[in-house]
Amino acid sequence: MADSKIYCFDEVAKHKGAKDCWLIISGKVYDVTQFMDEHPGGDDVLVTASGKDATNDFEDIGHSNAAREMMDKYYIGKIDASTLPTKDTYVQKQQVIHKPDNSPEFVIKILQFLLPVMILGLAFAVRYFTKVD
């Protein structure tokens, strides 16, 4: 491991298929092609993690110490960190403050709802107060 080959990201990213799969985990490059059939999560998990820095994917699963030791067998070199694509940082958008809509369409919608309710209420009131006992 002392004379590790250094790979650029573009070179590693080319190896992202079921028949040729390389992963970048913690700055190291692994050729896991021979491990595809043995991986407990299936080969599709490895293929999905290829072509990018898979460190977070690997760590999120919580692999055992035995799995971490097994990685040495597939180690082929290091990644040139300067060639990794920059990570997008999440920028929270400002919340839009809701302002009441005072447009004529809004007033019409309110009247379309309230007018029938008011007429119905008026009809019940007339019926109740004009009722002869």
GROMACS .gro file of N, CA and C in nm:
model
  399
    1MET      N    1   0.080  -0.119   0.000
    1MET     CA    2   0.000   0.000   0.000
    1MET      C    3   0.085   0.126   0.000
    2ALA      N    4   0.213   0.115   0.023
    2ALA     CA    5   0.299   0.232   0.030
    2ALA      C    6   0.309   0.301  -0.106
    3ASP      N    7   0.315   0.223  -0.213
    3ASP     CA    8   0.325   0.279  -0.347
    3ASP      C    9   0.190   0.274  -0.418
    4SER      N   10   0.088   0.328  -0.354
    4SER     CA   11  -0.046   0.324  -0.410
    4SER      C   12  -0.055   0.410  -0.534
    5LYS      N   13  -0.128   0.360  -0.631
    5LYS     CA   14  -0.154   0.439  -0.750
    5LYS      C   15  -0.257   0.546  -0.715
    6ILE      N   16  -0.244   0.662  -0.775
    6ILE     CA   17  -0.338   0.771  -0.752
    6ILE      C   18  -0.424   0.786  -0.878
    7TYR      N   19  -0.555   0.778  -0.858
    7TYR     CA   20  -0.650   0.785  -0.967
    7TYR      C   21  -0.722   0.921  -0.965
    8CYS      N   22  -0.754   0.970  -1.083
    8CYS     CA   23  -0.838   1.090  -1.089
    8CYS      C   24  -0.984   1.044  -1.093
    9PHE      N   25  -1.072   1.131  -1.051
    9PHE     CA   26  -1.214   1.096  -1.040
    9PHE      C   27  -1.272   1.048  -1.173
   10ASP      N   28  -1.238   1.117  -1.282
   10ASP     CA   29  -1.294   1.081  -1.413
   10ASP      C   30  -1.258   0.938  -1.452
   11GLU      N   31  -1.139   0.896  -1.416
   11GLU     CA   32  -1.096   0.760  -1.448
   11GLU      C   33  -1.177   0.658  -1.367
   12VAL      N   34  -1.197   0.685  -1.239
   12VAL     CA   35  -1.273   0.594  -1.153
   12VAL      C   36  -1.420   0.591  -1.195
   13ALA      N   37  -1.473   0.706  -1.233
   13ALA     CA   38  -1.615   0.717  -1.269
   13ALA      C   39  -1.651   0.634  -1.393
   14LYS      N   40  -1.553   0.599  -1.474
   14LYS     CA   41  -1.579   0.517  -1.593
   14LYS      C   42  -1.615   0.374  -1.556
   15HIS      N   43  -1.579   0.332  -1.436
   15HIS     CA   44  -1.598   0.193  -1.392
   15HIS      C   45  -1.723   0.186  -1.304
   16LYS      N   46  -1.839   0.193  -1.368
   16LYS     CA   47  -1.963   0.194  -1.290
   16LYS      C   48  -2.068   0.099  -1.345
   17GLY      N   49  -2.025  -0.020  -1.376
   17GLY     CA   50  -2.120  -0.119  -1.426
   17GLY      C   51  -2.108  -0.248  -1.347
   18ALA      N   52  -2.198  -0.340  -1.371
   18ALA     CA   53  -2.197  -0.467  -1.298
   18ALA      C   54  -2.076  -0.553  -1.334
   19LYS      N   55  -2.021  -0.534  -1.454
   19LYS     CA   56  -1.905  -0.614  -1.498
   19LYS      C   57  -1.773  -0.543  -1.470
   20ASP      N   58  -1.779  -0.417  -1.425
   20ASP     CA   59  -1.659  -0.338  -1.398
   20ASP      C   60  -1.697  -0.226  -1.301
   21CYS      N   61  -1.678  -0.251  -1.171
   21CYS     CA   62  -1.730  -0.160  -1.068
   21CYS      C   63  -1.621  -0.118  -0.970
   22TRP      N   64  -1.593   0.014  -0.968
   22TRP     CA   65  -1.497   0.070  -0.874
   22TRP      C   66  -1.571   0.165  -0.781
   23LEU      N   67  -1.528   0.167  -0.655
   23LEU     CA   68  -1.588   0.256  -0.556
   23LEU      C   69  -1.482   0.346  -0.493
   24ILE      N   70  -1.523   0.466  -0.456
   24ILE     CA   71  -1.439   0.558  -0.380
   24ILE      C   72  -1.498   0.564  -0.240
   25ILE      N   73  -1.418   0.520  -0.142
   25ILE     CA   74  -1.462   0.522  -0.003
   25ILE      C   75  -1.347   0.576   0.082
   26SER      N   76  -1.374   0.685   0.150
   26SER     CA   77  -1.275   0.749   0.238
   26SER      C   78  -1.143   0.777   0.168
   27GLY      N   79  -1.151   0.826   0.046
   27GLY     CA   80  -1.032   0.865  -0.027
   27GLY      C   81  -0.955   0.750  -0.091
   28LYS      N   82  -1.008   0.629  -0.080
   28LYS     CA   83  -0.943   0.512  -0.138
   28LYS      C   84  -1.030   0.456  -0.251
   29VAL      N   85  -0.964   0.394  -0.347
   29VAL     CA   86  -1.034   0.337  -0.462
   29VAL      C   87  -1.033   0.184  -0.450
   30TYR      N   88  -1.149   0.126  -0.469
   30TYR     CA   89  -1.165  -0.019  -0.459
   30TYR      C   90  -1.227  -0.073  -0.587
   31ASP      N   91  -1.168  -0.181  -0.639
   31ASP     CA   92  -1.227  -0.252  -0.754
   31ASP      C   93  -1.307  -0.368  -0.695
   32VAL      N   94  -1.438  -0.351  -0.687
   32VAL     CA   95  -1.525  -0.450  -0.623
   32VAL      C   96  -1.595  -0.541  -0.724
   33THR      N   97  -1.544  -0.544  -0.846
   33THR     CA   98  -1.606  -0.624  -0.951
   33THR      C   99  -1.618  -0.770  -0.909
   34GLN      N  100  -1.514  -0.826  -0.849
   34GLN     CA  101  -1.514  -0.967  -0.808
   34GLN      C  102  -1.606  -0.993  -0.688
   35PHE      N  103  -1.644  -0.886  -0.619
   35PHE     CA  104  -1.726  -0.898  -0.498
   35PHE      C  105  -1.875  -0.883  -0.527
   36MET      N  106  -1.910  -0.848  -0.648
   36MET     CA  107  -2.049  -0.816  -0.683
   36MET      C  108  -2.146  -0.927  -0.643
   37ASP      N  109  -2.114  -1.051  -0.674
   37ASP     CA  110  -2.205  -1.163  -0.646
   37ASP      C  111  -2.212  -1.196  -0.497
   38GLU      N  112  -2.108  -1.160  -0.423
   38GLU     CA  113  -2.101  -1.194  -0.281
   38GLU      C  114  -2.161  -1.088  -0.190
   39HIS      N  115  -2.180  -0.967  -0.239
   39HIS     CA  116  -2.226  -0.858  -0.154
   39HIS      C  117  -2.364  -0.889  -0.098
   40PRO      N  118  -2.379  -0.884   0.035
   40PRO     CA  119  -2.508  -0.920   0.097
   40PRO      C  120  -2.625  -0.831   0.053
   41GLY      N  121  -2.597  -0.707   0.018
   41GLY     CA  122  -2.704  -0.616  -0.025
   41GLY      C  123  -2.735  -0.626  -0.172
   42GLY      N  124  -2.664  -0.711  -0.245
   42GLY     CA  125  -2.685  -0.727  -0.388
   42GLY      C  126  -2.594  -0.637  -0.469
   43ASP      N  127  -2.576  -0.672  -0.595
   43ASP     CA  128  -2.483  -0.596  -0.679
   43ASP      C  129  -2.537  -0.459  -0.717
   44ASP      N  130  -2.670  -0.443  -0.718
   44ASP     CA  131  -2.726  -0.314  -0.756
   44ASP      C  132  -2.688  -0.203  -0.658
   45VAL      N  133  -2.667  -0.240  -0.531
   45VAL     CA  134  -2.624  -0.142  -0.430
   45VAL      C  135  -2.486  -0.089  -0.466
   46LEU      N  136  -2.398  -0.178  -0.506
   46LEU     CA  137  -2.262  -0.138  -0.543
   46LEU      C  138  -2.261  -0.055  -0.671
   47VAL      N  139  -2.339  -0.096  -0.768
   47VAL     CA  140  -2.345  -0.022  -0.895
   47VAL      C  141  -2.400   0.119  -0.870
   48THR      N  142  -2.499   0.130  -0.785
   48THR     CA  143  -2.558   0.261  -0.754
   48THR      C  144  -2.455   0.351  -0.686
   49ALA      N  145  -2.368   0.294  -0.605
   49ALA     CA  146  -2.268   0.373  -0.532
   49ALA      C  147  -2.145   0.406  -0.617
   50SER      N  148  -2.133   0.346  -0.733
   50SER     CA  149  -2.016   0.371  -0.817
   50SER      C  150  -2.033   0.500  -0.896
   51GLY      N  151  -1.921   0.553  -0.945
   51GLY     CA  152  -1.925   0.675  -1.024
   51GLY      C  153  -1.935   0.801  -0.941
   52LYS      N  154  -1.919   0.787  -0.809
   52LYS     CA  155  -1.925   0.901  -0.718
   52LYS      C  156  -1.848   0.864  -0.592
   53ASP      N  157  -1.834   0.959  -0.501
   53ASP     CA  158  -1.772   0.930  -0.372
   53ASP      C  159  -1.878   0.857  -0.288
   54ALA      N  160  -1.854   0.730  -0.260
   54ALA     CA  161  -1.952   0.646  -0.192
   54ALA      C  162  -1.928   0.639  -0.041
   55THR      N  163  -1.846   0.727   0.012
   55THR     CA  164  -1.814   0.723   0.155
   55THR      C  165  -1.939   0.731   0.241
   56ASN      N  166  -2.026   0.828   0.214
   56ASN     CA  167  -2.148   0.843   0.296
   56ASN      C  168  -2.238   0.721   0.283
   57ASP      N  169  -2.252   0.668   0.162
   57ASP     CA  170  -2.335   0.549   0.142
   57ASP      C  171  -2.281   0.433   0.226
   58PHE      N  172  -2.149   0.417   0.225
   58PHE     CA  173  -2.085   0.308   0.298
   58PHE      C  174  -2.102   0.326   0.449
   59GLU      N  175  -2.078   0.446   0.498
   59GLU     CA  176  -2.085   0.472   0.642
   59GLU      C  177  -2.229   0.467   0.694
   60ASP      N  178  -2.324   0.509   0.614
   60ASP     CA  179  -2.464   0.512   0.658
   60ASP      C  180  -2.518   0.371   0.686
   61ILE      N  181  -2.463   0.272   0.621
   61ILE     CA  182  -2.511   0.134   0.637
   61ILE      C  183  -2.466   0.076   0.770
   62GLY      N  184  -2.349   0.118   0.818
   62GLY     CA  185  -2.297   0.063   0.943
   62GLY      C  186  -2.234  -0.073   0.922
   63HIS      N  187  -2.138  -0.081   0.831
   63HIS     CA  188  -2.071  -0.208   0.803
   63HIS      C  189  -1.993  -0.260   0.924
   64SER      N  190  -1.983  -0.391   0.933
   64SER     CA  191  -1.911  -0.455   1.043
   64SER      C  192  -1.760  -0.440   1.025
   65ASN      N  193  -1.686  -0.472   1.132
   65ASN     CA  194  -1.540  -0.469   1.123
   65ASN      C  195  -1.489  -0.571   1.022
   66ALA      N  196  -1.557  -0.684   1.014
   66ALA     CA  197  -1.517  -0.787   0.917
   66ALA      C  198  -1.532  -0.734   0.775
   67ALA      N  199  -1.638  -0.660   0.750
   67ALA     CA  200  -1.659  -0.602   0.616
   67ALA      C  201  -1.551  -0.499   0.586
   68ARG      N  202  -1.513  -0.421   0.685
   68ARG     CA  203  -1.408  -0.320   0.666
   68ARG      C  204  -1.273  -0.386   0.639
   69GLU      N  205  -1.246  -0.496   0.707
   69GLU     CA  206  -1.119  -0.568   0.684
   69GLU      C  207  -1.118  -0.632   0.545
   70MET      N  208  -1.233  -0.676   0.499
   70MET     CA  209  -1.244  -0.739   0.368
   70MET      C  210  -1.212  -0.640   0.256
   71MET      N  211  -1.229  -0.512   0.282
   71MET     CA  212  -1.206  -0.410   0.180
   71MET      C  213  -1.061  -0.408   0.132
   72ASP      N  214  -0.967  -0.443   0.219
   72ASP     CA  215  -0.825  -0.442   0.182
   72ASP      C  216  -0.798  -0.528   0.058
   73LYS      N  217  -0.874  -0.634   0.045
   73LYS     CA  218  -0.857  -0.726  -0.067
   73LYS      C  219  -0.888  -0.659  -0.202
   74TYR      N  220  -0.975  -0.557  -0.200
   74TYR     CA  221  -1.019  -0.492  -0.324
   74TYR      C  222  -0.956  -0.355  -0.346
   75TYR      N  223  -0.868  -0.314  -0.255
   75TYR     CA  224  -0.803  -0.183  -0.264
   75TYR      C  225  -0.708  -0.178  -0.384
   76ILE      N  226  -0.720  -0.072  -0.466
   76ILE     CA  227  -0.631  -0.060  -0.582
   76ILE      C  228  -0.555   0.073  -0.585
   77GLY      N  229  -0.592   0.168  -0.498
   77GLY     CA  230  -0.520   0.294  -0.497
   77GLY      C  231  -0.596   0.403  -0.424
   78LYS      N  232  -0.547   0.525  -0.440
   78LYS     CA  233  -0.609   0.641  -0.375
   78LYS      C  234  -0.670   0.731  -0.481
   79ILE      N  235  -0.762   0.815  -0.436
   79ILE     CA  236  -0.824   0.912  -0.526
   79ILE      C  237  -0.753   1.046  -0.510
   80ASP      N  238  -0.732   1.114  -0.620
   80ASP     CA  239  -0.678   1.249  -0.615
   80ASP      C  240  -0.794   1.340  -0.573
   81ALA      N  241  -0.792   1.385  -0.449
   81ALA     CA  242  -0.903   1.461  -0.392
   81ALA      C  243  -0.932   1.588  -0.471
   82SER      N  244  -0.831   1.643  -0.538
   82SER     CA  245  -0.854   1.767  -0.613
   82SER      C  246  -0.940   1.744  -0.738
   83THR      N  247  -0.957   1.617  -0.777
   83THR     CA  248  -1.037   1.588  -0.896
   83THR      C  249  -1.181   1.551  -0.862
   84LEU      N  250  -1.211   1.537  -0.732
   84LEU     CA  251  -1.349   1.505  -0.692
   84LEU      C  252  -1.438   1.625  -0.722
   85PRO      N  253  -1.559   1.600  -0.771
   85PRO     CA  254  -1.651   1.711  -0.796
   85PRO      C  255  -1.688   1.778  -0.664
   86THR      N  256  -1.708   1.907  -0.670
   86THR     CA  257  -1.746   1.978  -0.548
   86THR      C  258  -1.885   1.938  -0.508
   87LYS      N  259  -1.905   1.928  -0.379
   87LYS     CA  260  -2.036   1.889  -0.328
   87LYS      C  261  -2.126   2.011  -0.327
   88ASP      N  262  -2.249   1.990  -0.369
   88ASP     CA  263  -2.348   2.098  -0.365
   88ASP      C  264  -2.386   2.121  -0.219
   89THR      N  265  -2.383   2.244  -0.179
   89THR     CA  266  -2.427   2.276  -0.044
   89THR      C  267  -2.571   2.321  -0.051
   90TYR      N  268  -2.646   2.282   0.048
   90TYR     CA  269  -2.788   2.314   0.053
   90TYR      C  270  -2.804   2.457   0.101
   91VAL      N  271  -2.871   2.535   0.024
   91VAL     CA  272  -2.902   2.673   0.061
   91VAL      C  273  -3.053   2.681   0.078
   92GLN      N  274  -3.094   2.713   0.200
   92GLN     CA  275  -3.237   2.720   0.227
   92GLN      C  276  -3.295   2.845   0.163
   93LYS      N  277  -3.400   2.827   0.090
   93LYS     CA  278  -3.465   2.940   0.026
   93LYS      C  279  -3.545   3.017   0.131
   94GLN      N  280  -3.553   3.148   0.110
   94GLN     CA  281  -3.632   3.227   0.203
   94GLN      C  282  -3.779   3.192   0.186
   95GLN      N  283  -3.846   3.186   0.298
   95GLN     CA  284  -3.988   3.155   0.293
   95GLN      C  285  -4.065   3.276   0.242
   96VAL      N  286  -4.160   3.247   0.160
   96VAL     CA  287  -4.244   3.353   0.105
   96VAL      C  288  -4.353   3.384   0.207
   97ILE      N  289  -4.364   3.509   0.243
   97ILE     CA  290  -4.468   3.549   0.338
   97ILE      C  291  -4.599   3.562   0.261
   98HIS      N  292  -4.700   3.494   0.311
   98HIS     CA  293  -4.830   3.494   0.243
   98HIS      C  294  -4.900   3.627   0.269
   99LYS      N  295  -4.934   3.691   0.164
   99LYS     CA  296  -5.010   3.815   0.174
   99LYS      C  297  -5.152   3.785   0.126
  100PRO      N  298  -5.250   3.834   0.200
  100PRO     CA  299  -5.387   3.807   0.157
  100PRO      C  300  -5.412   3.861   0.016
  101ASP      N  301  -5.486   3.783  -0.057
  101ASP     CA  302  -5.516   3.819  -0.196
  101ASP      C  303  -5.638   3.912  -0.198
  102ASN      N  304  -5.617   4.035  -0.238
  102ASN     CA  305  -5.727   4.132  -0.245
  102ASN      C  306  -5.771   4.158  -0.389
  103SER      N  307  -5.740   4.067  -0.474
  103SER     CA  308  -5.776   4.087  -0.615
  103SER      C  309  -5.927   4.068  -0.634
  104PRO      N  310  -5.983   4.123  -0.742
  104PRO     CA  311  -6.127   4.108  -0.768
  104PRO      C  312  -6.172   3.962  -0.778
  105GLU      N  313  -6.085   3.874  -0.829
  105GLU     CA  314  -6.122   3.733  -0.841
  105GLU      C  315  -6.144   3.672  -0.703
  106PHE      N  316  -6.061   3.713  -0.607
  106PHE     CA  317  -6.073   3.660  -0.471
  106PHE      C  318  -6.205   3.705  -0.409
  107VAL      N  319  -6.240   3.832  -0.429
  107VAL     CA  320  -6.365   3.886  -0.374
  107VAL      C  321  -6.484   3.812  -0.435
  108ILE      N  322  -6.479   3.785  -0.564
  108ILE     CA  323  -6.587   3.714  -0.632
  108ILE      C  324  -6.602   3.574  -0.574
  109LYS      N  325  -6.490   3.505  -0.549
  109LYS     CA  326  -6.496   3.369  -0.492
  109LYS      C  327  -6.560   3.371  -0.354
  110ILE      N  328  -6.524   3.470  -0.274
  110ILE     CA  329  -6.581   3.480  -0.140
  110ILE      C  330  -6.732   3.504  -0.149
  111LEU      N  331  -6.772   3.595  -0.238
  111LEU     CA  332  -6.915   3.624  -0.254
  111LEU      C  333  -6.992   3.504  -0.306
  112GLN      N  334  -6.930   3.425  -0.394
  112GLN     CA  335  -6.996   3.306  -0.447
  112GLN      C  336  -7.024   3.206  -0.335
  113PHE      N  337  -6.943   3.208  -0.232
  113PHE     CA  338  -6.966   3.119  -0.119
  113PHE      C  339  -7.062   3.181  -0.018
  114LEU      N  340  -7.037   3.306   0.018
  114LEU     CA  341  -7.115   3.369   0.124
  114LEU      C  342  -7.258   3.404   0.083
  115LEU      N  343  -7.281   3.447  -0.039
  115LEU     CA  344  -7.414   3.490  -0.082
  115LEU      C  345  -7.518   3.378  -0.068
  116PRO      N  346  -7.494   3.257  -0.117
  116PRO     CA  347  -7.593   3.150  -0.098
  116PRO      C  348  -7.615   3.116   0.049
  117VAL      N  349  -7.509   3.120   0.130
  117VAL     CA  350  -7.523   3.091   0.272
  117VAL      C  351  -7.611   3.197   0.338
  118MET      N  352  -7.590   3.324   0.301
  118MET     CA  353  -7.669   3.433   0.358
  118MET      C  354  -7.817   3.422   0.316
  119ILE      N  355  -7.842   3.387   0.190
  119ILE     CA  356  -7.980   3.371   0.141
  119ILE      C  357  -8.049   3.257   0.215
  120LEU      N  358  -7.977   3.147   0.235
  120LEU     CA  359  -8.033   3.033   0.307
  120LEU      C  360  -8.063   3.072   0.452
  121GLY      N  361  -7.972   3.144   0.515
  121GLY     CA  362  -7.995   3.190   0.652
  121GLY      C  363  -8.115   3.284   0.660
  122LEU      N  364  -8.128   3.373   0.565
  122LEU     CA  365  -8.241   3.466   0.560
  122LEU      C  366  -8.373   3.389   0.543
  123ALA      N  367  -8.375   3.288   0.458
  123ALA     CA  368  -8.496   3.208   0.436
  123ALA      C  369  -8.538   3.138   0.565
  124PHE      N  370  -8.444   3.082   0.639
  124PHE     CA  371  -8.476   3.017   0.766
  124PHE      C  372  -8.526   3.119   0.868
  125ALA      N  373  -8.467   3.236   0.870
  125ALA     CA  374  -8.509   3.341   0.966
  125ALA      C  375  -8.651   3.387   0.935
  126VAL      N  376  -8.683   3.411   0.808
  126VAL     CA  377  -8.818   3.453   0.770
  126VAL      C  378  -8.918   3.344   0.807
  127ARG      N  379  -8.886   3.221   0.779
  127ARG     CA  380  -8.974   3.108   0.809
  127ARG      C  381  -8.998   3.099   0.960
  128TYR      N  382  -8.893   3.115   1.039
  128TYR     CA  383  -8.904   3.101   1.183
  128TYR      C  384  -8.987   3.215   1.244
  129PHE      N  385  -8.959   3.340   1.202
  129PHE     CA  386  -9.026   3.454   1.263
  129PHE      C  387  -9.168   3.478   1.209
  130THR      N  388  -9.200   3.425   1.094
  130THR     CA  389  -9.333   3.445   1.038
  130THR      C  390  -9.424   3.324   1.060
  131LYS      N  391  -9.378   3.231   1.132
  131LYS     CA  392  -9.453   3.111   1.157
  131LYS      C  393  -9.569   3.145   1.252
  132VAL      N  394  -9.690   3.105   1.213
  132VAL     CA  395  -9.810   3.132   1.293
  132VAL      C  396  -9.837   3.008   1.375
  133ASP      N  397  -9.858   3.029   1.505
  133ASP     CA  398  -9.886   2.914   1.593
  133ASP      C  399 -10.029   2.878   1.599
   0.00000   0.00000   0.00000
